[in-house]
Amino acid sequence: MSKISRRNFLKSAVVASAMPLMASTQTSTQQTLKFIHVTDSHMDLSDSDSIDAMWLMAEFINTNYKDLDFVLFGGDNFNNLAPQDSDAVKFKEIADTLHCPYYTVRGNKEAFPHGDKQIDLEAFQKMFCSAKELDVRGKDWLLQTKGYNILGLDSCIENHNNGKYTQETIAFAEEILQQNKPTVLVDHHPYTNFWGATKETDIHNYVLNNTDEVQKRLFHYPNLILTLSGHKHVDSVKEVQGTKVIATRGFIRPLDLDMFPMRYVELNGNNINEKLIYTD
Ligand SMILES: [Fe+2]
C-alpha cells in the first residue's frame, strides 16, 4: 500500500473516532480491525500460473500489509479437481505462510468434489476451520475479535454450483446479530443481481437462491454493517437496508499478469474503509 493511502485510512479513522456516535449499536468497545478479502482464486494444480499467483498473494500481503488482523478467503479458493486432497493441501501450504491468521468459507468448487476423493465438508472443516478462536456451528463459523463478530456462512449446496442458506445458517446468523455487535458476514454467493442478469438461469446460478428471505431476516439488523461475497468474479459495492453489500472481484481476474485483485477492509466501530487493491 502507498504511504498516501495509508495516511488517508489513518486520517479517516481519527475523524470517525472524533465524530458523535449516531448508530444505535455498541460502538465504544471496538478497536480498529484490518483484514483482506481474497475470493475466487481458483487455484488449479494443472495450471502452474494459478499456483504462482497464490504465492504472489501471500508475499504481497506479508510485505505490504504487516499489521493485518487476518485474511478472509471467500471460497472457490481451489478447483478441487486434483486427485484426493492435493490441491487443498497446496492451498493450505501457501496460505500457512501468511504472517497472520486466515479463515475461509467454501465456494461451490469446494462443495463439488469430482469423484477421486476430493475434499468434502468434513475434510474442509478439518483443514481450514480448526483454529481454536473459531466457534464452528454446523457448516458455519463465528470469529469474535476486538468487539466485532465475523460470521463465516456456508452458502453451498453439496454438488451444485448455485447457493442457498439453510434454516440452521439463517438462525445462527440471527442469534449472533442479536448480540448487537458490529457484524460482518462472509460467504460465497452474492445477495443481489448487481450485474443486471436477465436470464433466469444466470440469476439462479449466481445469486443466493433464498436471498429474499435472507435479506428480510438478517439485513434489518442495524449492526449488520458489512457483507462480503464473491462467485461472480465481478466487483460491486452497494448498500442494502443500511448494510454495505460487497462482492469482491475474483482473484482469478488479474488486470495484468501480476496484478491480482483483492479487497482491503478497515473497520472502526461502524465505520468502514475499503478498497479494491492489486498485487504489484
Ligand atoms: Fe463460485
mmCIF file of C-alpha atoms and ligand atoms in Angstrom:
data_model
loop_
_atom_site.group_PDB
_atom_site.id
_atom_site.type_symbol
_atom_site.label_atom_id
_atom_site.label_comp_id
_atom_site.label_asym_id
_atom_site.label_seq_id
_atom_site.Cartn_x
_atom_site.Cartn_y
_atom_site.Cartn_z
ATOM 1 C CA MET A 1 0.000 0.000 0.000
ATOM 2 C CA SER A 2 1.251 3.511 -0.693
ATOM 3 C CA LYS A 3 2.061 5.851 2.165
ATOM 4 C CA ILE A 4 -0.587 8.271 0.963
ATOM 5 C CA SER A 5 -3.432 5.792 1.133
ATOM 6 C CA ARG A 6 -2.174 4.593 4.497
ATOM 7 C CA ARG A 7 -2.319 8.149 5.816
ATOM 8 C CA ASN A 8 -5.802 8.543 4.387
ATOM 9 C CA PHE A 9 -7.012 5.494 6.244
ATOM 10 C CA LEU A 10 -5.498 6.724 9.495
ATOM 11 C CA LYS A 11 -6.947 10.166 8.970
ATOM 12 C CA SER A 12 -10.442 8.822 8.342
ATOM 13 C CA ALA A 13 -10.141 6.583 11.393
ATOM 14 C CA VAL A 14 -9.229 9.587 13.563
ATOM 15 C CA VAL A 15 -12.091 11.630 12.126
ATOM 16 C CA ALA A 16 -14.524 8.781 12.710
ATOM 17 C CA SER A 17 -13.473 8.390 16.324
ATOM 18 C CA ALA A 18 -13.895 12.125 16.920
ATOM 19 C CA MET A 19 -17.411 12.244 15.478
ATOM 20 C CA PRO A 20 -20.509 11.812 17.624
ATOM 21 C CA LEU A 21 -21.683 8.239 17.506
ATOM 22 C CA MET A 22 -25.048 8.160 15.764
ATOM 23 C CA ALA A 23 -25.661 4.465 15.415
ATOM 24 C CA SER A 24 -27.708 2.559 17.939
ATOM 25 C CA THR A 25 -25.269 -0.331 18.117
ATOM 26 C CA GLN A 26 -22.402 -0.647 20.557
ATOM 27 C CA THR A 27 -19.502 1.416 19.327
ATOM 28 C CA SER A 28 -17.359 2.087 22.337
ATOM 29 C CA THR A 29 -15.556 -1.210 22.781
ATOM 30 C CA GLN A 30 -14.335 -1.857 19.245
ATOM 31 C CA GLN A 31 -10.791 -1.331 18.131
ATOM 32 C CA THR A 32 -9.642 -0.936 14.569
ATOM 33 C CA LEU A 33 -9.833 -4.201 12.643
ATOM 34 C CA LYS A 34 -7.856 -4.683 9.423
ATOM 35 C CA PHE A 35 -8.220 -7.541 7.006
ATOM 36 C CA ILE A 36 -8.045 -8.536 3.349
ATOM 37 C CA HIS A 37 -10.755 -10.422 1.448
ATOM 38 C CA VAL A 38 -9.451 -12.752 -1.278
ATOM 39 C CA THR A 39 -12.056 -14.693 -3.217
ATOM 40 C CA ASP A 40 -12.331 -16.978 -6.241
ATOM 41 C CA SER A 41 -8.637 -17.656 -6.661
ATOM 42 C CA HIS A 42 -9.491 -20.967 -8.395
ATOM 43 C CA MET A 43 -6.016 -22.346 -7.838
ATOM 44 C CA ASP A 44 -5.617 -25.388 -10.063
ATOM 45 C CA LEU A 45 -2.743 -27.834 -9.847
ATOM 46 C CA SER A 46 -2.852 -28.281 -13.623
ATOM 47 C CA ASP A 47 -2.104 -24.569 -14.083
ATOM 48 C CA SER A 48 1.228 -23.538 -12.554
ATOM 49 C CA ASP A 49 0.442 -19.843 -13.132
ATOM 50 C CA SER A 50 -2.501 -20.143 -10.754
ATOM 51 C CA ILE A 51 -0.177 -21.562 -8.076
ATOM 52 C CA ASP A 52 2.405 -18.819 -8.668
ATOM 53 C CA ALA A 53 -0.381 -16.262 -8.258
ATOM 54 C CA MET A 54 -1.160 -17.638 -4.807
ATOM 55 C CA TRP A 55 2.476 -17.416 -3.754
ATOM 56 C CA LEU A 56 2.465 -13.831 -5.033
ATOM 57 C CA MET A 57 -0.667 -13.094 -2.980
ATOM 58 C CA ALA A 58 0.994 -14.314 0.210
ATOM 59 C CA GLU A 59 4.256 -12.478 -0.469
ATOM 60 C CA PHE A 60 2.406 -9.270 -1.363
ATOM 61 C CA ILE A 61 0.338 -9.325 1.823
ATOM 62 C CA ASN A 62 3.318 -10.227 4.004
ATOM 63 C CA THR A 63 5.364 -7.378 2.526
ATOM 64 C CA ASN A 64 2.751 -4.649 2.285
ATOM 65 C CA TYR A 65 0.184 -5.370 4.984
ATOM 66 C CA LYS A 66 2.195 -6.318 8.023
ATOM 67 C CA ASP A 67 -0.412 -5.210 10.575
ATOM 68 C CA LEU A 68 -3.406 -7.175 9.302
ATOM 69 C CA ASP A 69 -5.577 -8.973 11.814
ATOM 70 C CA PHE A 70 -6.400 -11.742 9.345
ATOM 71 C CA VAL A 71 -7.151 -12.696 5.744
ATOM 72 C CA LEU A 72 -10.585 -13.958 4.685
ATOM 73 C CA PHE A 73 -10.835 -16.342 1.741
ATOM 74 C CA GLY A 74 -14.258 -16.283 0.099
ATOM 75 C CA GLY A 75 -14.366 -19.734 -1.491
ATOM 76 C CA ASP A 76 -13.561 -21.276 -4.863
ATOM 77 C CA ASN A 77 -10.071 -20.998 -3.417
ATOM 78 C CA PHE A 78 -9.026 -24.072 -5.393
ATOM 79 C CA ASN A 79 -10.800 -26.018 -8.086
ATOM 80 C CA ASN A 80 -10.994 -29.308 -6.179
ATOM 81 C CA LEU A 81 -10.200 -31.289 -9.312
ATOM 82 C CA ALA A 82 -6.817 -32.746 -8.482
ATOM 83 C CA PRO A 83 -6.546 -36.251 -7.032
ATOM 84 C CA GLN A 84 -7.785 -36.573 -3.471
ATOM 85 C CA ASP A 85 -6.904 -33.550 -1.322
ATOM 86 C CA SER A 86 -3.766 -32.469 -3.201
ATOM 87 C CA ASP A 87 -4.960 -29.030 -4.282
ATOM 88 C CA ALA A 88 -6.408 -28.321 -0.841
ATOM 89 C CA VAL A 89 -3.046 -29.279 0.671
ATOM 90 C CA LYS A 90 -1.187 -26.963 -1.736
ATOM 91 C CA PHE A 91 -3.560 -24.094 -0.986
ATOM 92 C CA LYS A 92 -3.047 -24.636 2.746
ATOM 93 C CA GLU A 93 0.730 -24.795 2.319
ATOM 94 C CA ILE A 94 0.687 -21.370 0.659
ATOM 95 C CA ALA A 95 -1.889 -19.765 2.973
ATOM 96 C CA ASP A 96 0.054 -21.022 6.007
ATOM 97 C CA THR A 97 2.939 -18.735 5.002
ATOM 98 C CA LEU A 98 0.771 -15.651 5.681
ATOM 99 C CA HIS A 99 2.030 -13.685 8.654
ATOM 100 C CA CYS A 100 -1.480 -13.523 10.137
ATOM 101 C CA PRO A 101 -4.327 -15.979 10.699
ATOM 102 C CA TYR A 102 -6.640 -16.725 7.811
ATOM 103 C CA TYR A 103 -10.197 -18.016 7.717
ATOM 104 C CA THR A 104 -12.214 -19.322 4.823
ATOM 105 C CA VAL A 105 -15.693 -20.267 3.723
ATOM 106 C CA ARG A 106 -16.420 -22.783 0.993
ATOM 107 C CA GLY A 107 -17.349 -21.935 -2.560
ATOM 108 C CA ASN A 108 -19.172 -24.233 -4.936
ATOM 109 C CA LYS A 109 -15.826 -25.663 -6.057
ATOM 110 C CA GLU A 110 -15.044 -26.898 -2.554
ATOM 111 C CA ALA A 111 -18.599 -28.259 -2.275
ATOM 112 C CA PHE A 112 -18.480 -30.113 -5.585
ATOM 113 C CA PRO A 113 -15.963 -32.961 -5.465
ATOM 114 C CA HIS A 114 -15.492 -34.643 -8.812
ATOM 115 C CA GLY A 115 -15.005 -38.264 -7.984
ATOM 116 C CA ASP A 116 -11.493 -39.000 -6.777
ATOM 117 C CA LYS A 117 -11.976 -38.428 -3.071
ATOM 118 C CA GLN A 118 -11.540 -34.669 -3.308
ATOM 119 C CA ILE A 119 -12.343 -32.960 -0.046
ATOM 120 C CA ASP A 120 -15.863 -32.734 1.282
ATOM 121 C CA LEU A 121 -17.299 -30.543 4.049
ATOM 122 C CA GLU A 122 -15.828 -32.631 6.843
ATOM 123 C CA ALA A 123 -12.355 -32.601 5.299
ATOM 124 C CA PHE A 124 -12.621 -28.886 4.549
ATOM 125 C CA GLN A 125 -13.546 -28.056 8.131
ATOM 126 C CA LYS A 126 -10.754 -30.242 9.465
ATOM 127 C CA MET A 127 -8.189 -28.484 7.288
ATOM 128 C CA PHE A 128 -9.424 -24.899 7.424
ATOM 129 C CA CYS A 129 -11.770 -24.366 10.375
ATOM 130 C CA SER A 130 -9.852 -25.869 13.275
ATOM 131 C CA ALA A 131 -8.405 -22.647 14.716
ATOM 132 C CA LYS A 132 -9.249 -22.515 18.409
ATOM 133 C CA GLU A 133 -10.674 -18.982 18.121
ATOM 134 C CA LEU A 134 -13.351 -20.162 15.659
ATOM 135 C CA ASP A 135 -16.714 -21.190 17.064
ATOM 136 C CA VAL A 136 -17.869 -23.728 14.464
ATOM 137 C CA ARG A 137 -21.611 -24.312 14.350
ATOM 138 C CA GLY A 138 -22.783 -26.817 11.749
ATOM 139 C CA LYS A 139 -21.480 -25.619 8.369
ATOM 140 C CA ASP A 140 -20.745 -22.121 9.663
ATOM 141 C CA TRP A 141 -18.341 -20.380 12.000
ATOM 142 C CA LEU A 142 -18.067 -17.300 14.176
ATOM 143 C CA LEU A 143 -14.965 -15.305 14.984
ATOM 144 C CA GLN A 144 -15.263 -12.868 17.869
ATOM 145 C CA THR A 145 -12.453 -10.368 17.932
ATOM 146 C CA LYS A 146 -11.833 -6.784 19.042
ATOM 147 C CA GLY A 147 -15.544 -6.241 19.725
ATOM 148 C CA TYR A 148 -16.691 -7.433 16.282
ATOM 149 C CA ASN A 149 -18.457 -10.585 15.169
ATOM 150 C CA ILE A 150 -17.232 -12.087 11.910
ATOM 151 C CA LEU A 151 -19.600 -14.766 10.607
ATOM 152 C CA GLY A 152 -18.397 -17.260 8.013
ATOM 153 C CA LEU A 153 -21.569 -18.617 6.436
ATOM 154 C CA ASP A 154 -21.672 -21.609 4.122
ATOM 155 C CA SER A 155 -23.949 -20.824 1.170
ATOM 156 C CA CYS A 156 -23.138 -24.027 -0.711
ATOM 157 C CA ILE A 157 -25.429 -26.838 -1.765
ATOM 158 C CA GLU A 158 -23.498 -30.091 -2.000
ATOM 159 C CA ASN A 159 -22.680 -30.997 -5.617
ATOM 160 C CA HIS A 160 -24.287 -27.868 -7.039
ATOM 161 C CA ASN A 161 -22.973 -24.531 -8.251
ATOM 162 C CA ASN A 162 -25.910 -22.459 -7.018
ATOM 163 C CA GLY A 163 -26.238 -21.491 -3.386
ATOM 164 C CA LYS A 164 -28.753 -21.210 -0.563
ATOM 165 C CA TYR A 165 -28.605 -20.689 3.191
ATOM 166 C CA THR A 166 -30.072 -23.469 5.281
ATOM 167 C CA GLN A 167 -32.533 -22.601 8.036
ATOM 168 C CA GLU A 168 -29.788 -23.518 10.522
ATOM 169 C CA THR A 169 -27.429 -20.980 8.937
ATOM 170 C CA ILE A 170 -30.044 -18.208 8.982
ATOM 171 C CA ALA A 171 -30.957 -18.980 12.598
ATOM 172 C CA PHE A 172 -27.275 -18.960 13.598
ATOM 173 C CA ALA A 173 -26.760 -15.572 11.955
ATOM 174 C CA GLU A 174 -29.890 -14.189 13.666
ATOM 175 C CA GLU A 175 -28.654 -15.424 17.027
ATOM 176 C CA ILE A 176 -25.291 -13.738 16.567
ATOM 177 C CA LEU A 177 -26.774 -10.500 15.218
ATOM 178 C CA GLN A 178 -28.917 -10.285 18.348
ATOM 179 C CA GLN A 179 -25.702 -9.792 20.325
ATOM 180 C CA ASN A 180 -25.774 -6.264 18.863
ATOM 181 C CA LYS A 181 -22.086 -6.136 17.991
ATOM 182 C CA PRO A 182 -20.906 -4.756 14.650
ATOM 183 C CA THR A 183 -21.085 -7.859 12.464
ATOM 184 C CA VAL A 184 -19.552 -8.862 9.140
ATOM 185 C CA LEU A 185 -20.926 -11.750 7.057
ATOM 186 C CA VAL A 186 -18.588 -13.516 4.654
ATOM 187 C CA ASP A 187 -19.972 -16.111 2.263
ATOM 188 C CA HIS A 188 -19.513 -17.181 -1.359
ATOM 189 C CA HIS A 189 -22.775 -16.462 -3.203
ATOM 190 C CA PRO A 190 -23.824 -12.794 -3.584
ATOM 191 C CA TYR A 191 -27.148 -11.438 -2.341
ATOM 192 C CA THR A 192 -28.132 -9.319 -5.331
ATOM 193 C CA ASN A 193 -28.153 -9.423 -9.122
ATOM 194 C CA PHE A 194 -25.747 -6.481 -9.177
ATOM 195 C CA TRP A 195 -24.551 -7.119 -12.744
ATOM 196 C CA GLY A 196 -28.077 -6.932 -14.182
ATOM 197 C CA ALA A 197 -28.504 -10.516 -15.392
ATOM 198 C CA THR A 198 -31.688 -11.065 -17.345
ATOM 199 C CA LYS A 199 -31.610 -14.846 -17.795
ATOM 200 C CA GLU A 200 -33.261 -16.824 -15.027
ATOM 201 C CA THR A 201 -30.506 -19.430 -15.211
ATOM 202 C CA ASP A 202 -27.817 -16.810 -14.578
ATOM 203 C CA ILE A 203 -29.691 -15.455 -11.597
ATOM 204 C CA HIS A 204 -30.299 -18.979 -10.288
ATOM 205 C CA ASN A 205 -26.649 -19.975 -10.668
ATOM 206 C CA TYR A 206 -25.120 -16.859 -9.152
ATOM 207 C CA VAL A 207 -27.479 -15.099 -6.728
ATOM 208 C CA LEU A 208 -28.129 -16.739 -3.367
ATOM 209 C CA ASN A 209 -31.345 -18.631 -4.118
ATOM 210 C CA ASN A 210 -33.179 -17.598 -0.946
ATOM 211 C CA THR A 211 -31.794 -14.079 -0.872
ATOM 212 C CA ASP A 212 -35.255 -12.530 -0.307
ATOM 213 C CA GLU A 213 -35.738 -14.477 2.906
ATOM 214 C CA VAL A 214 -32.134 -13.895 3.995
ATOM 215 C CA GLN A 215 -32.358 -10.153 3.397
ATOM 216 C CA LYS A 216 -35.683 -9.992 5.222
ATOM 217 C CA ARG A 217 -34.431 -11.865 8.259
ATOM 218 C CA LEU A 218 -30.873 -10.546 8.545
ATOM 219 C CA PHE A 219 -30.455 -7.197 6.844
ATOM 220 C CA HIS A 220 -32.770 -5.231 9.143
ATOM 221 C CA TYR A 221 -30.264 -5.553 11.982
ATOM 222 C CA PRO A 222 -28.512 -2.159 12.169
ATOM 223 C CA ASN A 223 -25.377 -3.887 13.472
ATOM 224 C CA LEU A 224 -25.032 -5.926 10.264
ATOM 225 C CA ILE A 225 -22.534 -3.478 8.833
ATOM 226 C CA LEU A 226 -20.915 -5.418 6.005
ATOM 227 C CA THR A 227 -21.315 -8.487 3.808
ATOM 228 C CA LEU A 228 -18.538 -9.891 1.614
ATOM 229 C CA SER A 229 -19.207 -12.341 -1.201
ATOM 230 C CA GLY A 230 -17.679 -13.469 -4.497
ATOM 231 C CA HIS A 231 -18.642 -16.170 -7.036
ATOM 232 C CA LYS A 232 -19.456 -13.821 -9.959
ATOM 233 C CA HIS A 233 -15.845 -12.525 -10.213
ATOM 234 C CA VAL A 234 -17.241 -9.012 -10.747
ATOM 235 C CA ASP A 235 -16.631 -6.215 -8.235
ATOM 236 C CA SER A 236 -19.588 -4.457 -6.637
ATOM 237 C CA VAL A 237 -20.133 -2.170 -3.641
ATOM 238 C CA LYS A 238 -23.762 -1.387 -2.818
ATOM 239 C CA GLU A 239 -25.900 -0.601 0.185
ATOM 240 C CA VAL A 240 -28.955 -2.666 1.114
ATOM 241 C CA GLN A 241 -31.063 -1.593 4.104
ATOM 242 C CA GLY A 242 -28.086 0.292 5.533
ATOM 243 C CA THR A 243 -25.696 -2.658 5.153
ATOM 244 C CA LYS A 244 -22.674 -2.310 2.888
ATOM 245 C CA VAL A 245 -23.013 -5.238 0.484
ATOM 246 C CA ILE A 246 -19.820 -6.095 -1.363
ATOM 247 C CA ALA A 247 -18.815 -8.655 -3.954
ATOM 248 C CA THR A 248 -15.059 -8.679 -4.478
ATOM 249 C CA ARG A 249 -13.621 -9.118 -7.942
ATOM 250 C CA GLY A 250 -12.328 -12.658 -8.418
ATOM 251 C CA PHE A 251 -8.625 -13.077 -7.716
ATOM 252 C CA ILE A 252 -8.619 -15.135 -10.925
ATOM 253 C CA ARG A 253 -9.198 -11.929 -12.920
ATOM 254 C CA PRO A 254 -5.878 -10.074 -12.998
ATOM 255 C CA LEU A 255 -5.617 -6.641 -14.582
ATOM 256 C CA ASP A 256 -2.292 -7.763 -15.909
ATOM 257 C CA LEU A 257 -0.311 -10.933 -15.387
ATOM 258 C CA ASP A 258 0.965 -9.957 -11.968
ATOM 259 C CA MET A 259 -1.855 -7.710 -10.789
ATOM 260 C CA PHE A 260 -4.359 -9.851 -8.946
ATOM 261 C CA PRO A 261 -7.335 -8.243 -7.145
ATOM 262 C CA MET A 262 -8.373 -8.456 -3.509
ATOM 263 C CA ARG A 263 -10.094 -6.107 -1.081
ATOM 264 C CA TYR A 264 -8.559 -4.295 1.885
ATOM 265 C CA VAL A 265 -11.024 -3.531 4.689
ATOM 266 C CA GLU A 266 -10.554 -1.455 7.809
ATOM 267 C CA LEU A 267 -13.312 -1.271 10.427
ATOM 268 C CA ASN A 268 -13.539 1.289 13.163
ATOM 269 C CA GLY A 269 -16.768 0.737 15.085
ATOM 270 C CA ASN A 270 -19.460 1.040 12.429
ATOM 271 C CA ASN A 271 -17.172 2.969 10.107
ATOM 272 C CA ILE A 272 -15.922 1.018 7.090
ATOM 273 C CA ASN A 273 -12.987 1.924 4.877
ATOM 274 C CA GLU A 274 -12.476 -0.451 1.993
ATOM 275 C CA LYS A 275 -10.851 -0.523 -1.388
ATOM 276 C CA LEU A 276 -10.003 -2.949 -4.137
ATOM 277 C CA ILE A 277 -6.244 -3.472 -4.282
ATOM 278 C CA TYR A 278 -3.976 -5.361 -6.664
ATOM 279 C CA THR A 279 -0.727 -7.210 -6.228
ATOM 280 C CA ASP A 280 2.041 -5.255 -7.880
HETATM 281 FE FE FE B 1 -18.142 -19.817 -7.294
#
